[in-house]
PDB file of C-alpha atoms in Angstrom:
ATOM      1  CA  ASP A 527      -2.664   5.629 -14.863  1.00  0.00           C
ATOM      2  CA  ILE A 528       0.737   3.960 -14.677  1.00  0.00           C
ATOM      3  CA  GLN A 529       0.383   0.187 -14.937  1.00  0.00           C
ATOM      4  CA  LEU A 530       2.778  -2.113 -13.099  1.00  0.00           C
ATOM      5  CA  THR A 531       3.142  -5.690 -14.296  1.00  0.00           C
ATOM      6  CA  GLN A 532       4.896  -8.222 -12.091  1.00  0.00           C
ATOM      7  CA  SER A 533       6.381 -11.495 -13.207  1.00  0.00           C
ATOM      8  CA  PRO A 534       6.098 -14.247 -12.418  1.00  0.00           C
ATOM      9  CA  SER A 535       2.664 -14.306 -10.759  1.00  0.00           C
ATOM     10  CA  SER A 536       3.813 -17.216  -8.629  1.00  0.00           C
ATOM     11  CA  LEU A 537       7.100 -18.860  -7.888  1.00  0.00           C
ATOM     12  CA  SER A 538       8.252 -21.981  -6.043  1.00  0.00           C
ATOM     13  CA  ALA A 539      11.636 -22.060  -4.370  1.00  0.00           C
ATOM     14  CA  SER A 540      13.544 -23.806  -1.602  1.00  0.00           C
ATOM     15  CA  ILE A 541      15.133 -22.585   1.604  1.00  0.00           C
ATOM     16  CA  GLY A 542      18.522 -21.099   0.786  1.00  0.00           C
ATOM     17  CA  ASP A 543      17.649 -20.287  -2.845  1.00  0.00           C
ATOM     18  CA  ARG A 544      18.042 -16.932  -4.531  1.00  0.00           C
ATOM     19  CA  VAL A 545      14.982 -15.601  -6.367  1.00  0.00           C
ATOM     20  CA  THR A 546      14.244 -12.536  -8.460  1.00  0.00           C
ATOM     21  CA  ILE A 547      10.881 -10.899  -9.078  1.00  0.00           C
ATOM     22  CA  THR A 548      10.399  -8.378 -11.868  1.00  0.00           C
ATOM     23  CA  CYS A 549       8.154  -5.326 -12.059  1.00  0.00           C
ATOM     24  CA  ARG A 550       7.665  -3.465 -15.330  1.00  0.00           C
ATOM     25  CA  ALA A 551       6.125   0.005 -15.507  1.00  0.00           C
ATOM     26  CA  SER A 552       4.033   1.246 -18.412  1.00  0.00           C
ATOM     27  CA  GLN A 553       6.073   4.441 -18.538  1.00  0.00           C
ATOM     28  CA  ASN A 554       9.344   5.837 -17.203  1.00  0.00           C
ATOM     29  CA  ILE A 555       9.058   6.263 -13.427  1.00  0.00           C
ATOM     30  CA  LEU A 556      12.757   6.958 -12.824  1.00  0.00           C
ATOM     31  CA  MET A 557      13.530   5.395  -9.428  1.00  0.00           C
ATOM     32  CA  TYR A 558      10.084   5.901  -7.874  1.00  0.00           C
ATOM     33  CA  LEU A 559       9.379   2.269  -7.131  1.00  0.00           C
ATOM     34  CA  ASN A 560       8.766   0.524  -3.818  1.00  0.00           C
ATOM     35  CA  TRP A 561       8.459  -3.142  -2.807  1.00  0.00           C
ATOM     36  CA  TYR A 562       6.266  -4.711  -0.129  1.00  0.00           C
ATOM     37  CA  GLN A 563       5.939  -8.116   1.482  1.00  0.00           C
ATOM     38  CA  GLN A 564       2.563  -9.396   2.659  1.00  0.00           C
ATOM     39  CA  THR A 565       1.963 -12.548   4.669  1.00  0.00           C
ATOM     40  CA  PRO A 566      -1.554 -14.007   5.059  1.00  0.00           C
ATOM     41  CA  GLY A 567      -3.780 -12.018   7.398  1.00  0.00           C
ATOM     42  CA  LYS A 568      -1.270  -9.179   7.751  1.00  0.00           C
ATOM     43  CA  ALA A 569      -0.862  -5.745   6.217  1.00  0.00           C
ATOM     44  CA  PRO A 570       1.846  -5.212   3.624  1.00  0.00           C
ATOM     45  CA  LYS A 571       5.291  -4.325   4.931  1.00  0.00           C
ATOM     46  CA  LEU A 572       7.590  -1.883   3.140  1.00  0.00           C
ATOM     47  CA  LEU A 573      10.872  -3.561   2.137  1.00  0.00           C
ATOM     48  CA  ILE A 574      12.495  -1.312  -0.442  1.00  0.00           C
ATOM     49  CA  HIS A 575      11.882   2.296  -1.466  1.00  0.00           C
ATOM     50  CA  GLY A 576      13.413   4.383  -4.207  1.00  0.00           C
ATOM     51  CA  ALA A 577      14.009   1.190  -6.198  1.00  0.00           C
ATOM     52  CA  SER A 578      17.049   0.090  -4.181  1.00  0.00           C
ATOM     53  CA  ILE A 579      17.007   1.599  -0.681  1.00  0.00           C
ATOM     54  CA  LEU A 580      16.471  -0.980   2.027  1.00  0.00           C
ATOM     55  CA  GLN A 581      13.789   0.099   4.498  1.00  0.00           C
ATOM     56  CA  SER A 582      14.956   0.333   8.087  1.00  0.00           C
ATOM     57  CA  GLY A 583      14.509  -3.048   9.750  1.00  0.00           C
ATOM     58  CA  ALA A 584      14.260  -5.057   6.528  1.00  0.00           C
ATOM     59  CA  PRO A 585      16.774  -7.932   6.284  1.00  0.00           C
ATOM     60  CA  SER A 586      19.819  -7.338   4.086  1.00  0.00           C
ATOM     61  CA  ARG A 587      19.056 -10.449   2.007  1.00  0.00           C
ATOM     62  CA  PHE A 588      16.464  -8.299   0.219  1.00  0.00           C
ATOM     63  CA  SER A 589      17.780  -6.060  -2.532  1.00  0.00           C
ATOM     64  CA  GLY A 590      16.183  -3.954  -5.226  1.00  0.00           C
ATOM     65  CA  GLY A 591      17.431  -2.770  -8.568  1.00  0.00           C
ATOM     66  CA  GLY A 592      16.447  -1.193 -11.826  1.00  0.00           C
ATOM     67  CA  SER A 593      15.211   2.139 -13.048  1.00  0.00           C
ATOM     68  CA  GLU A 594      12.851   3.760 -15.542  1.00  0.00           C
ATOM     69  CA  THR A 595      10.560   0.890 -16.572  1.00  0.00           C
ATOM     70  CA  HIS A 596      12.295  -2.264 -15.363  1.00  0.00           C
ATOM     71  CA  PHE A 597      12.783  -3.154 -11.705  1.00  0.00           C
ATOM     72  CA  THR A 598      13.777  -6.230  -9.741  1.00  0.00           C
ATOM     73  CA  LEU A 599      13.474  -7.520  -6.213  1.00  0.00           C
ATOM     74  CA  THR A 600      16.025 -10.176  -5.305  1.00  0.00           C
ATOM     75  CA  ILE A 601      15.898 -12.308  -2.193  1.00  0.00           C
ATOM     76  CA  SER A 602      19.105 -14.148  -1.381  1.00  0.00           C
ATOM     77  CA  ASN A 603      19.348 -17.180   0.908  1.00  0.00           C
ATOM     78  CA  LEU A 604      15.585 -17.664   1.260  1.00  0.00           C
ATOM     79  CA  GLN A 605      14.350 -18.105   4.798  1.00  0.00           C
ATOM     80  CA  PRO A 606      11.054 -19.712   5.917  1.00  0.00           C
ATOM     81  CA  GLU A 607       9.583 -16.319   6.814  1.00  0.00           C
ATOM     82  CA  ASP A 608      10.173 -15.032   3.261  1.00  0.00           C
ATOM     83  CA  PHE A 609       7.412 -17.174   1.762  1.00  0.00           C
ATOM     84  CA  ALA A 610       4.798 -14.504   1.154  1.00  0.00           C
ATOM     85  CA  THR A 611       3.294 -12.330  -1.568  1.00  0.00           C
ATOM     86  CA  TYR A 612       5.362  -9.444  -2.907  1.00  0.00           C
ATOM     87  CA  TYR A 613       4.037  -6.251  -4.483  1.00  0.00           C
ATOM     88  CA  CYS A 614       5.642  -3.366  -6.286  1.00  0.00           C
ATOM     89  CA  GLN A 615       4.163   0.147  -6.083  1.00  0.00           C
ATOM     90  CA  HIS A 616       5.085   3.301  -7.960  1.00  0.00           C
ATOM     91  CA  SER A 617       5.312   6.734  -6.391  1.00  0.00           C
ATOM     92  CA  TYR A 618       6.041   8.780  -9.480  1.00  0.00           C
ATOM     93  CA  THR A 619       4.669  12.321  -9.523  1.00  0.00           C
ATOM     94  CA  THR A 620       1.588  11.285 -11.465  1.00  0.00           C
ATOM     95  CA  LEU A 621      -1.192  10.103  -9.170  1.00  0.00           C
ATOM     96  CA  PRO A 622      -2.714   7.638  -8.585  1.00  0.00           C
ATOM     97  CA  TYR A 623      -0.102   5.468  -6.929  1.00  0.00           C
ATOM     98  CA  THR A 624      -0.638   1.971  -8.260  1.00  0.00           C
ATOM     99  CA  PHE A 625       0.465  -1.511  -7.246  1.00  0.00           C
ATOM    100  CA  GLY A 626       1.476  -4.530  -9.221  1.00  0.00           C
ATOM    101  CA  GLN A 627      -0.783  -7.570  -9.096  1.00  0.00           C
ATOM    102  CA  GLY A 628       1.533  -9.434  -6.755  1.00  0.00           C
ATOM    103  CA  THR A 629       3.926 -12.392  -6.872  1.00  0.00           C
ATOM    104  CA  LYS A 630       3.245 -15.307  -4.560  1.00  0.00           C
ATOM    105  CA  LEU A 631       6.408 -17.044  -3.380  1.00  0.00           C
ATOM    106  CA  GLU A 632       5.802 -20.601  -2.209  1.00  0.00           C
ATOM    107  CA  ILE A 633       7.977 -23.311  -0.737  1.00  0.00           C
ATOM    108  CA  LYS A 634       8.982 -26.024  -3.205  1.00  0.00           C
TER     109      LYS A 634
ATOM    110  CA  GLU B 228       6.150   2.361  18.650  1.00  0.00           C
ATOM    111  CA  VAL B 229       4.111   3.496  15.674  1.00  0.00           C
ATOM    112  CA  GLN B 230       0.539   2.214  15.846  1.00  0.00           C
ATOM    113  CA  LEU B 231      -2.365   2.688  13.461  1.00  0.00           C
ATOM    114  CA  VAL B 232      -5.742   1.251  14.408  1.00  0.00           C
ATOM    115  CA  GLU B 233      -8.670   1.386  11.995  1.00  0.00           C
ATOM    116  CA  SER B 234     -12.302   1.050  12.974  1.00  0.00           C
ATOM    117  CA  GLY B 235     -15.767   1.534  11.533  1.00  0.00           C
ATOM    118  CA  GLY B 236     -15.952  -1.236   8.971  1.00  0.00           C
ATOM    119  CA  LEU B 237     -19.420  -2.777   8.611  1.00  0.00           C
ATOM    120  CA  MET B 238     -21.780  -4.389   6.155  1.00  0.00           C
ATOM    121  CA  VAL B 239     -23.883  -1.766   4.378  1.00  0.00           C
ATOM    122  CA  LYS B 240     -26.349  -1.748   1.500  1.00  0.00           C
ATOM    123  CA  PRO B 241     -25.493  -0.269  -1.904  1.00  0.00           C
ATOM    124  CA  GLY B 242     -26.009   3.476  -1.836  1.00  0.00           C
ATOM    125  CA  GLY B 243     -25.285   3.639   1.864  1.00  0.00           C
ATOM    126  CA  SER B 244     -22.675   5.606   3.796  1.00  0.00           C
ATOM    127  CA  LEU B 245     -19.971   4.756   6.287  1.00  0.00           C
ATOM    128  CA  ARG B 246     -17.228   6.565   8.172  1.00  0.00           C
ATOM    129  CA  LEU B 247     -13.929   4.854   8.867  1.00  0.00           C
ATOM    130  CA  SER B 248     -11.510   6.063  11.510  1.00  0.00           C
ATOM    131  CA  CYS B 249      -7.819   5.473  12.038  1.00  0.00           C
ATOM    132  CA  SER B 250      -6.282   6.274  15.399  1.00  0.00           C
ATOM    133  CA  ALA B 251      -2.541   6.982  15.270  1.00  0.00           C
ATOM    134  CA  SER B 252       0.054   6.938  18.020  1.00  0.00           C
ATOM    135  CA  GLY B 253       3.794   6.681  18.535  1.00  0.00           C
ATOM    136  CA  PHE B 254       4.881   9.378  16.098  1.00  0.00           C
ATOM    137  CA  LEU B 255       4.414  13.042  15.269  1.00  0.00           C
ATOM    138  CA  PHE B 256       1.109  12.657  13.455  1.00  0.00           C
ATOM    139  CA  ARG B 257       0.964  16.131  11.918  1.00  0.00           C
ATOM    140  CA  GLY B 258       4.413  15.573  10.422  1.00  0.00           C
ATOM    141  CA  HIS B 259       3.268  12.860   8.030  1.00  0.00           C
ATOM    142  CA  SER B 260       0.939  12.652   5.093  1.00  0.00           C
ATOM    143  CA  MET B 261      -1.485   9.767   5.470  1.00  0.00           C
ATOM    144  CA  HIS B 262      -3.135   7.433   3.007  1.00  0.00           C
ATOM    145  CA  TRP B 263      -6.053   5.064   2.656  1.00  0.00           C
ATOM    146  CA  VAL B 264      -5.347   1.878   0.728  1.00  0.00           C
ATOM    147  CA  ARG B 265      -7.852  -0.889   0.164  1.00  0.00           C
ATOM    148  CA  GLN B 266      -7.462  -4.536  -0.797  1.00  0.00           C
ATOM    149  CA  SER B 267      -9.876  -6.969  -2.351  1.00  0.00           C
ATOM    150  CA  PRO B 268      -9.436 -10.217  -4.284  1.00  0.00           C
ATOM    151  CA  GLU B 269     -10.956  -8.579  -7.361  1.00  0.00           C
ATOM    152  CA  ARG B 270      -8.930  -5.344  -7.427  1.00  0.00           C
ATOM    153  CA  GLY B 271      -5.834  -6.271  -5.419  1.00  0.00           C
ATOM    154  CA  LEU B 272      -4.132  -3.441  -3.546  1.00  0.00           C
ATOM    155  CA  GLU B 273      -5.575  -0.072  -4.515  1.00  0.00           C
ATOM    156  CA  TRP B 274      -4.440   3.327  -3.255  1.00  0.00           C
ATOM    157  CA  ILE B 275      -7.520   5.501  -2.796  1.00  0.00           C
ATOM    158  CA  SER B 276      -6.543   8.724  -1.043  1.00  0.00           C
ATOM    159  CA  LEU B 277      -3.804  10.920   0.359  1.00  0.00           C
ATOM    160  CA  ILE B 278      -4.037  13.790   2.814  1.00  0.00           C
ATOM    161  CA  SER B 279      -1.197  16.147   3.635  1.00  0.00           C
ATOM    162  CA  GLY B 280       0.132  16.551   7.148  1.00  0.00           C
ATOM    163  CA  ASP B 281      -1.774  19.745   7.832  1.00  0.00           C
ATOM    164  CA  GLY B 282      -4.893  18.470   6.097  1.00  0.00           C
ATOM    165  CA  SER B 283      -4.919  21.262   3.530  1.00  0.00           C
ATOM    166  CA  SER B 284      -4.457  19.002   0.508  1.00  0.00           C
ATOM    167  CA  THR B 285      -6.273  15.835  -0.445  1.00  0.00           C
ATOM    168  CA  TYR B 286      -6.038  13.587  -3.481  1.00  0.00           C
ATOM    169  CA  TYR B 287      -8.236  10.690  -4.574  1.00  0.00           C
ATOM    170  CA  ALA B 288      -8.295   7.812  -6.990  1.00  0.00           C
ATOM    171  CA  ASP B 289     -10.853   8.263  -9.763  1.00  0.00           C
ATOM    172  CA  SER B 290     -12.747   5.215  -8.459  1.00  0.00           C
ATOM    173  CA  VAL B 291     -13.733   7.111  -5.284  1.00  0.00           C
ATOM    174  CA  LYS B 292     -13.514  10.757  -6.295  1.00  0.00           C
ATOM    175  CA  GLY B 293     -16.718  12.612  -5.514  1.00  0.00           C
ATOM    176  CA  ARG B 294     -17.943   9.843  -3.188  1.00  0.00           C
ATOM    177  CA  PHE B 295     -15.241   9.588  -0.501  1.00  0.00           C
ATOM    178  CA  ILE B 296     -13.751  12.352   1.617  1.00  0.00           C
ATOM    179  CA  THR B 297     -10.579  12.043   3.665  1.00  0.00           C
ATOM    180  CA  SER B 298      -9.991  14.276   6.667  1.00  0.00           C
ATOM    181  CA  ARG B 299      -7.810  14.334   9.746  1.00  0.00           C
ATOM    182  CA  ASP B 300      -7.766  15.775  13.249  1.00  0.00           C
ATOM    183  CA  ASN B 301      -4.195  16.438  14.290  1.00  0.00           C
ATOM    184  CA  ILE B 302      -5.243  17.167  17.885  1.00  0.00           C
ATOM    185  CA  LYS B 303      -6.926  13.778  18.183  1.00  0.00           C
ATOM    186  CA  THR B 304      -4.220  12.177  15.947  1.00  0.00           C
ATOM    187  CA  SER B 305      -6.917  10.571  13.878  1.00  0.00           C
ATOM    188  CA  LEU B 306      -7.588  10.039  10.198  1.00  0.00           C
ATOM    189  CA  TYR B 307     -11.049   9.618   8.725  1.00  0.00           C
ATOM    190  CA  LEU B 308     -12.634   8.329   5.526  1.00  0.00           C
ATOM    191  CA  GLN B 309     -16.218   9.394   4.880  1.00  0.00           C
ATOM    192  CA  MET B 310     -17.679   7.050   2.295  1.00  0.00           C
ATOM    193  CA  THR B 311     -20.959   7.768   0.503  1.00  0.00           C
ATOM    194  CA  SER B 312     -22.866   6.256  -2.428  1.00  0.00           C
ATOM    195  CA  LEU B 313     -21.232   2.938  -1.667  1.00  0.00           C
ATOM    196  CA  ARG B 314     -21.165   0.324  -4.409  1.00  0.00           C
ATOM    197  CA  THR B 315     -20.622  -3.414  -4.300  1.00  0.00           C
ATOM    198  CA  ASP B 316     -17.149  -2.968  -5.779  1.00  0.00           C
ATOM    199  CA  ASP B 317     -16.159  -0.868  -2.747  1.00  0.00           C
ATOM    200  CA  THR B 318     -16.168  -4.108  -0.752  1.00  0.00           C
ATOM    201  CA  ALA B 319     -12.626  -4.450   0.581  1.00  0.00           C
ATOM    202  CA  LEU B 320     -10.331  -4.407   3.562  1.00  0.00           C
ATOM    203  CA  TYR B 321      -9.464  -0.745   4.171  1.00  0.00           C
ATOM    204  CA  TYR B 322      -6.066   0.172   5.557  1.00  0.00           C
ATOM    205  CA  CYS B 323      -4.750   3.481   6.757  1.00  0.00           C
ATOM    206  CA  ALA B 324      -1.061   3.888   6.101  1.00  0.00           C
ATOM    207  CA  ARG B 325       1.594   6.405   7.038  1.00  0.00           C
ATOM    208  CA  SER B 326       3.600   8.078   4.319  1.00  0.00           C
ATOM    209  CA  ASN B 327       7.345   7.726   4.673  1.00  0.00           C
ATOM    210  CA  GLN B 328       9.444  10.837   4.403  1.00  0.00           C
ATOM    211  CA  ALA B 329      11.625   9.606   1.567  1.00  0.00           C
ATOM    212  CA  GLN B 330      11.773  10.906  -1.994  1.00  0.00           C
ATOM    213  CA  SER B 331       9.922   7.829  -3.194  1.00  0.00           C
ATOM    214  CA  VAL B 332       6.615   8.002  -1.332  1.00  0.00           C
ATOM    215  CA  GLY B 333       5.898   4.692   0.298  1.00  0.00           C
ATOM    216  CA  PHE B 334       3.693   3.416   3.078  1.00  0.00           C
ATOM    217  CA  ASP B 335       5.994   2.584   5.959  1.00  0.00           C
ATOM    218  CA  HIS B 336       3.410   1.722   8.612  1.00  0.00           C
ATOM    219  CA  TRP B 337      -0.042   0.196   8.138  1.00  0.00           C
ATOM    220  CA  GLY B 338      -2.960  -0.539  10.384  1.00  0.00           C
ATOM    221  CA  GLN B 339      -4.502  -3.986  10.638  1.00  0.00           C
ATOM    222  CA  GLY B 340      -7.360  -3.000   8.318  1.00  0.00           C
ATOM    223  CA  THR B 341     -11.133  -2.725   8.733  1.00  0.00           C
ATOM    224  CA  LEU B 342     -13.524  -4.684   6.538  1.00  0.00           C
ATOM    225  CA  VAL B 343     -16.215  -2.923   4.527  1.00  0.00           C
ATOM    226  CA  THR B 344     -18.819  -5.120   2.849  1.00  0.00           C
ATOM    227  CA  VAL B 345     -21.343  -3.564   0.479  1.00  0.00           C
ATOM    228  CA  SER B 346     -24.158  -5.965  -0.251  1.00  0.00           C
ATOM    229  CA  SER B 347     -27.920  -5.969  -0.537  1.00  0.00           C
TER     230      SER B 347
END
């Protein structure tokens, strides 16, 4: 199985800050990487697919980058509703699809 | 509006069986592959199965292969997960999720989840 490792596991930031979360894959997955946001008591919400394509309806302050084994999710100008847990997920041709362990973003 | 509503979650004993349902509305159901994803504190988010739009193809994670069966009824716009030989580590919140239609397969709509607890 393809392993996804996110860093950091948790992060404190302030409103208006810019933060970056990293996801590393155990093998080359080209651009087959998605990002989700999950708030407590809710299902995950797709933010980014194909490493850098913003999902319809997701705010433009979210951006994704990277390829092969190294990917990033950047949130610019943090808003109160952005404090949540973020997950990466691969969709490379090799099943199973797997998720990273999550990064919890908290208010400083 | 796309809506996915799961049901059927219960507390069951190890070795027991359960059938989850997911009722879909607001989109062309047969046009999308569908997935089951579960979440627990111990295992995090875990993809467990995929079924194609016409139901002809199914895929499973090794952790559930041979014990769980995914099916769908495109007339009733419903997705099902038949779970057998349940184990304590199957305890989780089970989500159904719609597959997007992009090159990078993602889950663009999720239900609210249904809780399965396996305990003696």
